[in-house]
PDB file of C-alpha atoms in Angstrom:
ATOM      1  CA  UNK A  15     -25.124 -30.784  35.024  1.00  0.00           C
ATOM      2  CA  UNK A  16     -21.607 -32.122  35.664  1.00  0.00           C
ATOM      3  CA  UNK A  17     -18.798 -30.161  37.277  1.00  0.00           C
ATOM      4  CA  UNK A  18     -16.974 -29.949  33.927  1.00  0.00           C
ATOM      5  CA  UNK A  19     -19.949 -28.292  32.158  1.00  0.00           C
ATOM      6  CA  UNK A  20     -19.713 -24.474  32.242  1.00  0.00           C
ATOM      7  CA  UNK A  21     -22.769 -22.790  33.673  1.00  0.00           C
ATOM      8  CA  UNK A  22     -24.720 -20.142  31.714  1.00  0.00           C
ATOM      9  CA  UNK A  23     -23.570 -17.558  34.246  1.00  0.00           C
ATOM     10  CA  UNK A  24     -19.933 -18.390  33.441  1.00  0.00           C
ATOM     11  CA  UNK A  25     -20.580 -17.976  29.704  1.00  0.00           C
ATOM     12  CA  UNK A  26     -22.251 -14.611  30.291  1.00  0.00           C
ATOM     13  CA  UNK A  27     -19.358 -13.507  32.483  1.00  0.00           C
ATOM     14  CA  UNK A  28     -16.797 -14.449  29.829  1.00  0.00           C
ATOM     15  CA  UNK A  29     -18.733 -12.560  27.137  1.00  0.00           C
ATOM     16  CA  UNK A  30     -19.208  -9.550  29.397  1.00  0.00           C
ATOM     17  CA  UNK A  31     -15.499  -9.405  30.164  1.00  0.00           C
ATOM     18  CA  UNK A  32     -14.591  -9.792  26.482  1.00  0.00           C
ATOM     19  CA  UNK A  33     -16.970  -7.071  25.291  1.00  0.00           C
ATOM     20  CA  UNK A  34     -15.528  -4.724  27.927  1.00  0.00           C
ATOM     21  CA  UNK A  35     -11.924  -5.584  27.068  1.00  0.00           C
ATOM     22  CA  UNK A  36      -9.433  -3.427  25.129  1.00  0.00           C
ATOM     23  CA  UNK A  37      -9.341  -6.154  22.472  1.00  0.00           C
ATOM     24  CA  UNK A  38     -13.034  -5.705  21.684  1.00  0.00           C
ATOM     25  CA  UNK A  39     -12.644  -1.915  21.800  1.00  0.00           C
ATOM     26  CA  UNK A  40      -9.922  -2.183  19.153  1.00  0.00           C
ATOM     27  CA  UNK A  41     -12.121  -4.491  17.068  1.00  0.00           C
ATOM     28  CA  UNK A  42     -14.974  -1.973  17.324  1.00  0.00           C
ATOM     29  CA  UNK A  43     -12.574   0.757  16.228  1.00  0.00           C
ATOM     30  CA  UNK A  44     -11.465  -1.364  13.273  1.00  0.00           C
ATOM     31  CA  UNK A  45     -15.120  -1.927  12.316  1.00  0.00           C
ATOM     32  CA  UNK A  46     -15.628   1.833  12.218  1.00  0.00           C
ATOM     33  CA  UNK A  47     -12.595   2.180   9.938  1.00  0.00           C
ATOM     34  CA  UNK A  48     -13.826  -0.558   7.620  1.00  0.00           C
ATOM     35  CA  UNK A  49     -17.271   1.046   7.402  1.00  0.00           C
ATOM     36  CA  UNK A  50     -15.851   3.819   5.183  1.00  0.00           C
ATOM     37  CA  UNK A  51     -14.409   3.642   1.671  1.00  0.00           C
ATOM     38  CA  UNK A  52     -11.254   5.529   2.658  1.00  0.00           C
ATOM     39  CA  UNK A  53     -10.832   3.317   5.720  1.00  0.00           C
ATOM     40  CA  UNK A  54     -11.072   0.152   3.633  1.00  0.00           C
ATOM     41  CA  UNK A  55      -8.530   1.498   1.144  1.00  0.00           C
ATOM     42  CA  UNK A  56      -6.045   2.566   3.834  1.00  0.00           C
ATOM     43  CA  UNK A  57      -6.314  -0.867   5.478  1.00  0.00           C
ATOM     44  CA  UNK A  58      -5.820  -2.675   2.171  1.00  0.00           C
ATOM     45  CA  UNK A  59      -2.936  -0.344   1.263  1.00  0.00           C
ATOM     46  CA  UNK A  60      -1.115  -1.103   4.507  1.00  0.00           C
ATOM     47  CA  UNK A  61      -1.760  -4.845   4.230  1.00  0.00           C
ATOM     48  CA  UNK A  62      -0.728  -4.926   0.581  1.00  0.00           C
ATOM     49  CA  UNK A  63       2.654  -3.247   0.972  1.00  0.00           C
ATOM     50  CA  UNK A  64       3.387  -5.069   4.218  1.00  0.00           C
ATOM     51  CA  UNK A  65       2.954  -8.328   2.303  1.00  0.00           C
ATOM     52  CA  UNK A  66       5.172  -6.999  -0.509  1.00  0.00           C
ATOM     53  CA  UNK A  67       7.880  -6.162   2.042  1.00  0.00           C
ATOM     54  CA  UNK A  68       7.584  -9.523   3.826  1.00  0.00           C
ATOM     55  CA  UNK A  69       7.574 -11.341   0.493  1.00  0.00           C
ATOM     56  CA  UNK A  70      10.767  -9.604  -0.626  1.00  0.00           C
ATOM     57  CA  UNK A  71      12.555 -10.723   2.534  1.00  0.00           C
ATOM     58  CA  UNK A  72      11.245 -14.275   2.264  1.00  0.00           C
ATOM     59  CA  UNK A  73      12.398 -14.345  -1.353  1.00  0.00           C
ATOM     60  CA  UNK A  74      15.863 -13.207  -0.266  1.00  0.00           C
ATOM     61  CA  UNK A  75      16.070 -15.911   2.407  1.00  0.00           C
ATOM     62  CA  UNK A  76      14.772 -18.521  -0.034  1.00  0.00           C
ATOM     63  CA  UNK A  77      17.363 -17.533  -2.645  1.00  0.00           C
ATOM     64  CA  UNK A  78      20.126 -17.877  -0.046  1.00  0.00           C
ATOM     65  CA  UNK A  79      18.856 -21.326   0.953  1.00  0.00           C
ATOM     66  CA  UNK A  80      18.566 -22.511  -2.653  1.00  0.00           C
ATOM     67  CA  UNK A  81      22.078 -21.287  -3.431  1.00  0.00           C
ATOM     68  CA  UNK A  82      23.455 -23.168  -0.408  1.00  0.00           C
ATOM     69  CA  UNK A  83      21.519 -26.267  -1.457  1.00  0.00           C
ATOM     70  CA  UNK A  84      22.909 -25.979  -4.987  1.00  0.00           C
ATOM     71  CA  UNK A  85      26.454 -25.712  -3.654  1.00  0.00           C
ATOM     72  CA  UNK A  86      25.968 -28.868  -1.573  1.00  0.00           C
ATOM     73  CA  UNK A  87      24.558 -30.678  -4.595  1.00  0.00           C
ATOM     74  CA  UNK A  88      27.508 -29.638  -6.782  1.00  0.00           C
ATOM     75  CA  UNK A  89      30.006 -30.627  -4.100  1.00  0.00           C
ATOM     76  CA  UNK A  90      28.333 -34.027  -3.628  1.00  0.00           C
ATOM     77  CA  UNK A  91      28.140 -34.617  -7.382  1.00  0.00           C
ATOM     78  CA  UNK A  92      31.772 -33.671  -7.930  1.00  0.00           C
ATOM     79  CA  UNK A  93      32.906 -36.028  -5.179  1.00  0.00           C
ATOM     80  CA  UNK A  94      30.785 -38.887  -6.519  1.00  0.00           C
ATOM     81  CA  UNK A  95      31.974 -38.399 -10.103  1.00  0.00           C
ATOM     82  CA  UNK A  96      35.565 -38.828  -9.036  1.00  0.00           C
ATOM     83  CA  UNK A  97      34.800 -42.372  -7.859  1.00  0.00           C
ATOM     84  CA  UNK A  98      32.919 -43.538 -10.973  1.00  0.00           C
ATOM     85  CA  UNK A  99      34.400 -45.987 -13.434  1.00  0.00           C
ATOM     86  CA  UNK A 100      34.303 -45.216 -17.110  1.00  0.00           C
ATOM     87  CA  UNK A 101      30.796 -45.617 -18.572  1.00  0.00           C
ATOM     88  CA  UNK A 102      28.990 -45.550 -15.214  1.00  0.00           C
ATOM     89  CA  UNK A 103      26.109 -43.130 -14.625  1.00  0.00           C
ATOM     90  CA  UNK A 104      25.476 -41.102 -11.502  1.00  0.00           C
ATOM     91  CA  UNK A 105      21.991 -40.595 -10.120  1.00  0.00           C
ATOM     92  CA  UNK A 106      21.829 -38.479  -7.010  1.00  0.00           C
ATOM     93  CA  UNK A 107      19.149 -36.705  -5.012  1.00  0.00           C
ATOM     94  CA  UNK A 108      19.368 -34.327  -2.106  1.00  0.00           C
ATOM     95  CA  UNK A 109      16.228 -33.908  -0.014  1.00  0.00           C
ATOM     96  CA  UNK A 110      14.967 -30.340   0.249  1.00  0.00           C
ATOM     97  CA  UNK A 111      15.244 -29.198   3.869  1.00  0.00           C
ATOM     98  CA  UNK A 112      11.933 -28.543   5.623  1.00  0.00           C
ATOM     99  CA  UNK A 113      13.055 -24.959   6.309  1.00  0.00           C
ATOM    100  CA  UNK A 114      13.469 -24.307   2.579  1.00  0.00           C
ATOM    101  CA  UNK A 115      10.082 -25.878   1.833  1.00  0.00           C
ATOM    102  CA  UNK A 116       8.399 -23.689   4.446  1.00  0.00           C
ATOM    103  CA  UNK A 117      10.107 -20.570   3.083  1.00  0.00           C
ATOM    104  CA  UNK A 118       8.915 -21.440  -0.424  1.00  0.00           C
ATOM    105  CA  UNK A 119       5.337 -21.895   0.802  1.00  0.00           C
ATOM    106  CA  UNK A 120       5.360 -18.641   2.812  1.00  0.00           C
ATOM    107  CA  UNK A 121       6.923 -16.729  -0.065  1.00  0.00           C
ATOM    108  CA  UNK A 122       4.343 -18.015  -2.547  1.00  0.00           C
ATOM    109  CA  UNK A 123       1.524 -17.237  -0.116  1.00  0.00           C
ATOM    110  CA  UNK A 124       2.578 -13.649   0.611  1.00  0.00           C
ATOM    111  CA  UNK A 125       3.144 -13.001  -3.100  1.00  0.00           C
ATOM    112  CA  UNK A 126      -0.326 -14.301  -3.966  1.00  0.00           C
ATOM    113  CA  UNK A 127      -1.869 -12.280  -1.123  1.00  0.00           C
ATOM    114  CA  UNK A 128      -0.189  -9.049  -2.222  1.00  0.00           C
ATOM    115  CA  UNK A 129      -1.255  -9.619  -5.830  1.00  0.00           C
ATOM    116  CA  UNK A 130      -4.851 -10.324  -4.776  1.00  0.00           C
ATOM    117  CA  UNK A 131      -5.117  -7.185  -2.643  1.00  0.00           C
ATOM    118  CA  UNK A 132      -3.567  -5.098  -5.416  1.00  0.00           C
ATOM    119  CA  UNK A 133      -6.252  -6.331  -7.810  1.00  0.00           C
ATOM    120  CA  UNK A 134      -8.998  -5.654  -5.250  1.00  0.00           C
ATOM    121  CA  UNK A 135      -7.767  -2.070  -4.840  1.00  0.00           C
ATOM    122  CA  UNK A 136      -7.613  -1.608  -8.618  1.00  0.00           C
ATOM    123  CA  UNK A 137     -11.198  -2.874  -8.898  1.00  0.00           C
ATOM    124  CA  UNK A 138     -12.353  -0.529  -6.127  1.00  0.00           C
ATOM    125  CA  UNK A 139     -10.815   2.418  -7.978  1.00  0.00           C
ATOM    126  CA  UNK A 140     -13.113   1.805 -10.971  1.00  0.00           C
ATOM    127  CA  UNK A 141     -15.545   4.235  -9.332  1.00  0.00           C
ATOM    128  CA  UNK A 142     -12.790   6.719  -8.558  1.00  0.00           C
ATOM    129  CA  UNK A 143     -13.774   9.090 -11.351  1.00  0.00           C
ATOM    130  CA  UNK A 144     -17.001   9.851  -9.474  1.00  0.00           C
ATOM    131  CA  UNK A 145     -14.857  11.120  -6.603  1.00  0.00           C
ATOM    132  CA  UNK A 146     -12.785  13.156  -9.046  1.00  0.00           C
ATOM    133  CA  UNK A 147     -15.971  14.882 -10.266  1.00  0.00           C
ATOM    134  CA  UNK A 148     -16.779  15.717  -6.643  1.00  0.00           C
ATOM    135  CA  UNK A 149     -13.244  17.051  -6.136  1.00  0.00           C
ATOM    136  CA  UNK A 150     -13.647  19.250  -9.227  1.00  0.00           C
ATOM    137  CA  UNK A 151     -16.988  20.549  -7.942  1.00  0.00           C
ATOM    138  CA  UNK A 152     -15.515  21.435  -4.542  1.00  0.00           C
ATOM    139  CA  UNK A 153     -12.597  23.185  -6.224  1.00  0.00           C
ATOM    140  CA  UNK A 154     -14.965  25.159  -8.436  1.00  0.00           C
ATOM    141  CA  UNK A 155     -17.390  26.167  -5.664  1.00  0.00           C
ATOM    142  CA  UNK A 156     -15.135  26.487  -2.628  1.00  0.00           C
ATOM    143  CA  UNK A 157     -11.565  26.078  -3.809  1.00  0.00           C
ATOM    144  CA  UNK A 158      -8.551  27.844  -2.290  1.00  0.00           C
ATOM    145  CA  UNK A 159      -8.683  31.634  -2.505  1.00  0.00           C
ATOM    146  CA  UNK A 160      -4.961  31.752  -3.227  1.00  0.00           C
ATOM    147  CA  UNK A 161      -4.481  31.837  -7.000  1.00  0.00           C
ATOM    148  CA  UNK A 162      -1.532  29.426  -7.027  1.00  0.00           C
ATOM    149  CA  UNK A 163      -3.194  26.933  -4.682  1.00  0.00           C
ATOM    150  CA  UNK A 164      -6.317  27.009  -6.809  1.00  0.00           C
ATOM    151  CA  UNK A 165      -4.286  26.339  -9.966  1.00  0.00           C
ATOM    152  CA  UNK A 166      -2.504  23.462  -8.215  1.00  0.00           C
ATOM    153  CA  UNK A 167      -5.848  21.981  -7.154  1.00  0.00           C
ATOM    154  CA  UNK A 168      -7.096  22.012 -10.744  1.00  0.00           C
ATOM    155  CA  UNK A 169      -3.816  20.479 -11.891  1.00  0.00           C
ATOM    156  CA  UNK A 170      -4.215  17.657  -9.394  1.00  0.00           C
ATOM    157  CA  UNK A 171      -7.808  17.073 -10.502  1.00  0.00           C
ATOM    158  CA  UNK A 172      -6.597  16.736 -14.108  1.00  0.00           C
ATOM    159  CA  UNK A 173      -3.627  14.523 -13.151  1.00  0.00           C
ATOM    160  CA  UNK A 174      -5.761  12.146 -11.087  1.00  0.00           C
ATOM    161  CA  UNK A 175      -8.486  11.980 -13.721  1.00  0.00           C
ATOM    162  CA  UNK A 176      -5.840  11.084 -16.315  1.00  0.00           C
ATOM    163  CA  UNK A 177      -4.337   8.478 -14.002  1.00  0.00           C
ATOM    164  CA  UNK A 178      -7.680   6.782 -13.380  1.00  0.00           C
ATOM    165  CA  UNK A 179      -8.767   6.773 -17.037  1.00  0.00           C
ATOM    166  CA  UNK A 180      -5.485   5.178 -18.099  1.00  0.00           C
ATOM    167  CA  UNK A 181      -5.415   2.690 -15.224  1.00  0.00           C
ATOM    168  CA  UNK A 182      -9.051   1.710 -15.793  1.00  0.00           C
ATOM    169  CA  UNK A 183      -8.346   1.076 -19.457  1.00  0.00           C
ATOM    170  CA  UNK A 184      -5.315  -1.128 -18.781  1.00  0.00           C
ATOM    171  CA  UNK A 185      -7.029  -2.969 -15.912  1.00  0.00           C
ATOM    172  CA  UNK A 186     -10.214  -3.721 -17.838  1.00  0.00           C
ATOM    173  CA  UNK A 187      -8.159  -4.799 -20.857  1.00  0.00           C
ATOM    174  CA  UNK A 188      -6.130  -7.172 -18.675  1.00  0.00           C
ATOM    175  CA  UNK A 189      -9.397  -8.797 -17.552  1.00  0.00           C
ATOM    176  CA  UNK A 190     -10.694  -9.139 -21.094  1.00  0.00           C
ATOM    177  CA  UNK A 191     -13.424  -6.510 -20.717  1.00  0.00           C
ATOM    178  CA  UNK A 192     -11.815  -4.193 -23.264  1.00  0.00           C
ATOM    179  CA  UNK A 193     -10.825  -6.198 -26.305  1.00  0.00           C
ATOM    180  CA  UNK A 194      -7.970  -5.806 -28.735  1.00  0.00           C
ATOM    181  CA  UNK A 195      -5.341  -4.556 -26.301  1.00  0.00           C
ATOM    182  CA  UNK A 196      -1.930  -6.168 -26.759  1.00  0.00           C
ATOM    183  CA  UNK A 197       0.118  -6.828 -23.597  1.00  0.00           C
ATOM    184  CA  UNK A 198       2.616  -4.173 -24.697  1.00  0.00           C
ATOM    185  CA  UNK A 199      -0.154  -1.590 -24.950  1.00  0.00           C
ATOM    186  CA  UNK A 200      -1.413  -2.440 -21.459  1.00  0.00           C
ATOM    187  CA  UNK A 201       2.078  -2.114 -20.025  1.00  0.00           C
ATOM    188  CA  UNK A 202       2.695   1.184 -21.808  1.00  0.00           C
ATOM    189  CA  UNK A 203      -0.662   2.555 -20.627  1.00  0.00           C
ATOM    190  CA  UNK A 204       0.142   1.694 -16.997  1.00  0.00           C
ATOM    191  CA  UNK A 205       3.477   3.481 -17.326  1.00  0.00           C
ATOM    192  CA  UNK A 206       1.699   6.623 -18.521  1.00  0.00           C
ATOM    193  CA  UNK A 207      -0.833   6.259 -15.713  1.00  0.00           C
ATOM    194  CA  UNK A 208       2.070   6.170 -13.257  1.00  0.00           C
ATOM    195  CA  UNK A 209       3.474   9.329 -14.836  1.00  0.00           C
ATOM    196  CA  UNK A 210       0.160  11.075 -14.272  1.00  0.00           C
ATOM    197  CA  UNK A 211       0.363   9.957 -10.635  1.00  0.00           C
ATOM    198  CA  UNK A 212       3.914  11.344 -10.470  1.00  0.00           C
ATOM    199  CA  UNK A 213       2.556  14.709 -11.651  1.00  0.00           C
ATOM    200  CA  UNK A 214       0.040  14.589  -8.794  1.00  0.00           C
ATOM    201  CA  UNK A 215       2.814  13.917  -6.258  1.00  0.00           C
ATOM    202  CA  UNK A 216       4.963  16.742  -7.657  1.00  0.00           C
ATOM    203  CA  UNK A 217       1.997  19.134  -7.515  1.00  0.00           C
ATOM    204  CA  UNK A 218       1.295  18.080  -3.950  1.00  0.00           C
ATOM    205  CA  UNK A 219       4.840  19.026  -2.927  1.00  0.00           C
ATOM    206  CA  UNK A 220       4.222  22.402  -4.566  1.00  0.00           C
ATOM    207  CA  UNK A 221       0.901  22.691  -2.731  1.00  0.00           C
ATOM    208  CA  UNK A 222       2.593  21.971   0.589  1.00  0.00           C
ATOM    209  CA  UNK A 223       5.286  24.592  -0.019  1.00  0.00           C
ATOM    210  CA  UNK A 224       2.713  27.208  -0.964  1.00  0.00           C
ATOM    211  CA  UNK A 225       0.491  26.308   1.986  1.00  0.00           C
ATOM    212  CA  UNK A 226       3.480  26.635   4.326  1.00  0.00           C
ATOM    213  CA  UNK A 227       4.192  30.081   2.905  1.00  0.00           C
ATOM    214  CA  UNK A 228       0.564  31.213   3.251  1.00  0.00           C
ATOM    215  CA  UNK A 229       0.183  29.816   6.779  1.00  0.00           C
ATOM    216  CA  UNK A 230       3.468  31.351   7.929  1.00  0.00           C
ATOM    217  CA  UNK A 231       2.226  34.760   6.813  1.00  0.00           C
ATOM    218  CA  UNK A 232      -0.877  34.373   8.988  1.00  0.00           C
ATOM    219  CA  UNK A 233      -0.462  35.964  12.433  1.00  0.00           C
ATOM    220  CA  UNK A 234      -3.718  35.000  14.163  1.00  0.00           C
ATOM    221  CA  UNK A 235      -3.286  34.576  17.928  1.00  0.00           C
ATOM    222  CA  UNK A 236      -6.808  33.488  18.781  1.00  0.00           C
ATOM    223  CA  UNK A 237      -7.082  30.261  20.768  1.00  0.00           C
ATOM    224  CA  UNK A 238      -9.354  28.668  18.184  1.00  0.00           C
ATOM    225  CA  UNK A 239      -6.951  29.780  15.494  1.00  0.00           C
ATOM    226  CA  UNK A 240      -4.083  28.059  17.299  1.00  0.00           C
ATOM    227  CA  UNK A 241      -6.054  24.820  17.568  1.00  0.00           C
ATOM    228  CA  UNK A 242      -6.872  24.978  13.876  1.00  0.00           C
ATOM    229  CA  UNK A 243      -3.218  25.654  13.076  1.00  0.00           C
ATOM    230  CA  UNK A 244      -2.118  22.649  15.132  1.00  0.00           C
ATOM    231  CA  UNK A 245      -4.523  20.449  13.179  1.00  0.00           C
ATOM    232  CA  UNK A 246      -3.338  21.985   9.899  1.00  0.00           C
ATOM    233  CA  UNK A 247       0.285  21.392  10.901  1.00  0.00           C
ATOM    234  CA  UNK A 248      -0.448  17.729  11.639  1.00  0.00           C
ATOM    235  CA  UNK A 249      -2.120  17.310   8.247  1.00  0.00           C
ATOM    236  CA  UNK A 250       0.725  19.165   6.510  1.00  0.00           C
ATOM    237  CA  UNK A 251       3.452  16.918   7.939  1.00  0.00           C
ATOM    238  CA  UNK A 252       1.376  13.800   7.288  1.00  0.00           C
ATOM    239  CA  UNK A 253       0.979  14.796   3.631  1.00  0.00           C
ATOM    240  CA  UNK A 254       4.673  15.623   3.396  1.00  0.00           C
ATOM    241  CA  UNK A 255       5.753  12.227   4.715  1.00  0.00           C
ATOM    242  CA  UNK A 256       3.297  10.400   2.451  1.00  0.00           C
ATOM    243  CA  UNK A 257       4.492  12.369  -0.591  1.00  0.00           C
ATOM    244  CA  UNK A 258       8.108  11.667   0.370  1.00  0.00           C
ATOM    245  CA  UNK A 259       7.317   7.935   0.463  1.00  0.00           C
ATOM    246  CA  UNK A 260       5.381   8.021  -2.794  1.00  0.00           C
ATOM    247  CA  UNK A 261       7.859  10.152  -4.787  1.00  0.00           C
ATOM    248  CA  UNK A 262      10.444   7.358  -5.353  1.00  0.00           C
ATOM    249  CA  UNK A 263       7.633   4.919  -6.099  1.00  0.00           C
ATOM    250  CA  UNK A 264       6.104   7.306  -8.647  1.00  0.00           C
ATOM    251  CA  UNK A 265       9.462   7.525 -10.408  1.00  0.00           C
ATOM    252  CA  UNK A 266       9.879   3.742 -10.217  1.00  0.00           C
ATOM    253  CA  UNK A 267       6.452   3.053 -11.743  1.00  0.00           C
ATOM    254  CA  UNK A 268       6.979   5.760 -14.390  1.00  0.00           C
ATOM    255  CA  UNK A 269       9.991   3.951 -15.847  1.00  0.00           C
ATOM    256  CA  UNK A 270       9.482   0.882 -17.997  1.00  0.00           C
ATOM    257  CA  UNK A 271      12.431  -0.889 -16.332  1.00  0.00           C
ATOM    258  CA  UNK A 272      11.702   0.468 -12.858  1.00  0.00           C
ATOM    259  CA  UNK A 273      14.151   2.171 -10.516  1.00  0.00           C
ATOM    260  CA  UNK A 274      14.047   0.365  -7.153  1.00  0.00           C
ATOM    261  CA  UNK A 275      13.766  -3.216  -5.948  1.00  0.00           C
ATOM    262  CA  UNK A 276      10.812  -4.978  -4.378  1.00  0.00           C
ATOM    263  CA  UNK A 277      12.123  -4.344  -0.861  1.00  0.00           C
ATOM    264  CA  UNK A 278      12.069  -0.574  -1.379  1.00  0.00           C
ATOM    265  CA  UNK A 279       8.620  -0.768  -2.954  1.00  0.00           C
ATOM    266  CA  UNK A 280       7.327  -2.653   0.093  1.00  0.00           C
ATOM    267  CA  UNK A 281       9.100  -0.392   2.580  1.00  0.00           C
ATOM    268  CA  UNK A 282       8.050   2.937   1.035  1.00  0.00           C
ATOM    269  CA  UNK A 283       4.524   1.688   0.413  1.00  0.00           C
ATOM    270  CA  UNK A 284       4.294   0.515   4.024  1.00  0.00           C
ATOM    271  CA  UNK A 285       5.313   3.975   5.259  1.00  0.00           C
ATOM    272  CA  UNK A 286       2.481   5.538   3.254  1.00  0.00           C
ATOM    273  CA  UNK A 287       0.157   2.764   4.457  1.00  0.00           C
ATOM    274  CA  UNK A 288       0.985   3.269   8.135  1.00  0.00           C
ATOM    275  CA  UNK A 289       0.425   7.030   7.861  1.00  0.00           C
ATOM    276  CA  UNK A 290      -2.868   6.556   6.032  1.00  0.00           C
ATOM    277  CA  UNK A 291      -4.124   3.914   8.466  1.00  0.00           C
ATOM    278  CA  UNK A 292      -3.030   6.010  11.443  1.00  0.00           C
ATOM    279  CA  UNK A 293      -5.107   8.927  10.154  1.00  0.00           C
ATOM    280  CA  UNK A 294      -8.096   6.663   9.549  1.00  0.00           C
ATOM    281  CA  UNK A 295      -7.714   5.384  13.118  1.00  0.00           C
ATOM    282  CA  UNK A 296      -7.547   8.946  14.451  1.00  0.00           C
ATOM    283  CA  UNK A 297     -10.572  10.088  12.455  1.00  0.00           C
ATOM    284  CA  UNK A 298     -12.742   7.209  13.724  1.00  0.00           C
ATOM    285  CA  UNK A 299     -11.760   7.433  17.391  1.00  0.00           C
ATOM    286  CA  UNK A 300     -14.822   7.122  19.652  1.00  0.00           C
TER     287      UNK A 300
END
């Protein structure tokens, strides 16, 4: 064995140190998140909208670069034309800067990545109606005792069931599974699916307001009650922030022409993604 060849003891030491490192602990935590359906979805959601946000900024930088390149081309062409004799032709070429080429590649890559993840999430939601049935069963057997909260829960079950049925139809039609759907019908169906989602978001705001009212009326001073209230407060504010991020997006998707730009879609979606991933991380803490 030469001096340059690592000994087995060295290899074992490196592995031991790695497996005891914070990096491996974080990887183990991420594995626990990705072992659950909700954890996978929250991770994909965060990644998807982060890519949308990054892509929007790359697109903005690329547009600025292309405009500057166009101005240089026009200036060069105008100057060259002034020196031509009658009947002469001008052939000119300006090399694309490497920075612009890299921006174009990065922009195309992030756009393709975001589109791929969006399709993966849509495919994963094909089984979402099974979860809706479970939600309906829980509401029926052990739903909120408060009459208004119970009515809101049933409204959200109906809104989400409508959303999934419409989205499934448009998605499967876009993949050729359901035949005879014109592109206009698919687009219109997705708009109505988004409106059903907007109803869910609106009902969730109403749920949060009613829950706040009910919880404020409670005067329990028991220690366990306080701990439960702290957890409930955390969940309440998390839901409120997520709904606040989703509300503009729900309106945007509910309009055929949209309401906000890609940057806002990426930013608001990323906020919801961070909050969802943070909760998944908290729930799977060792």
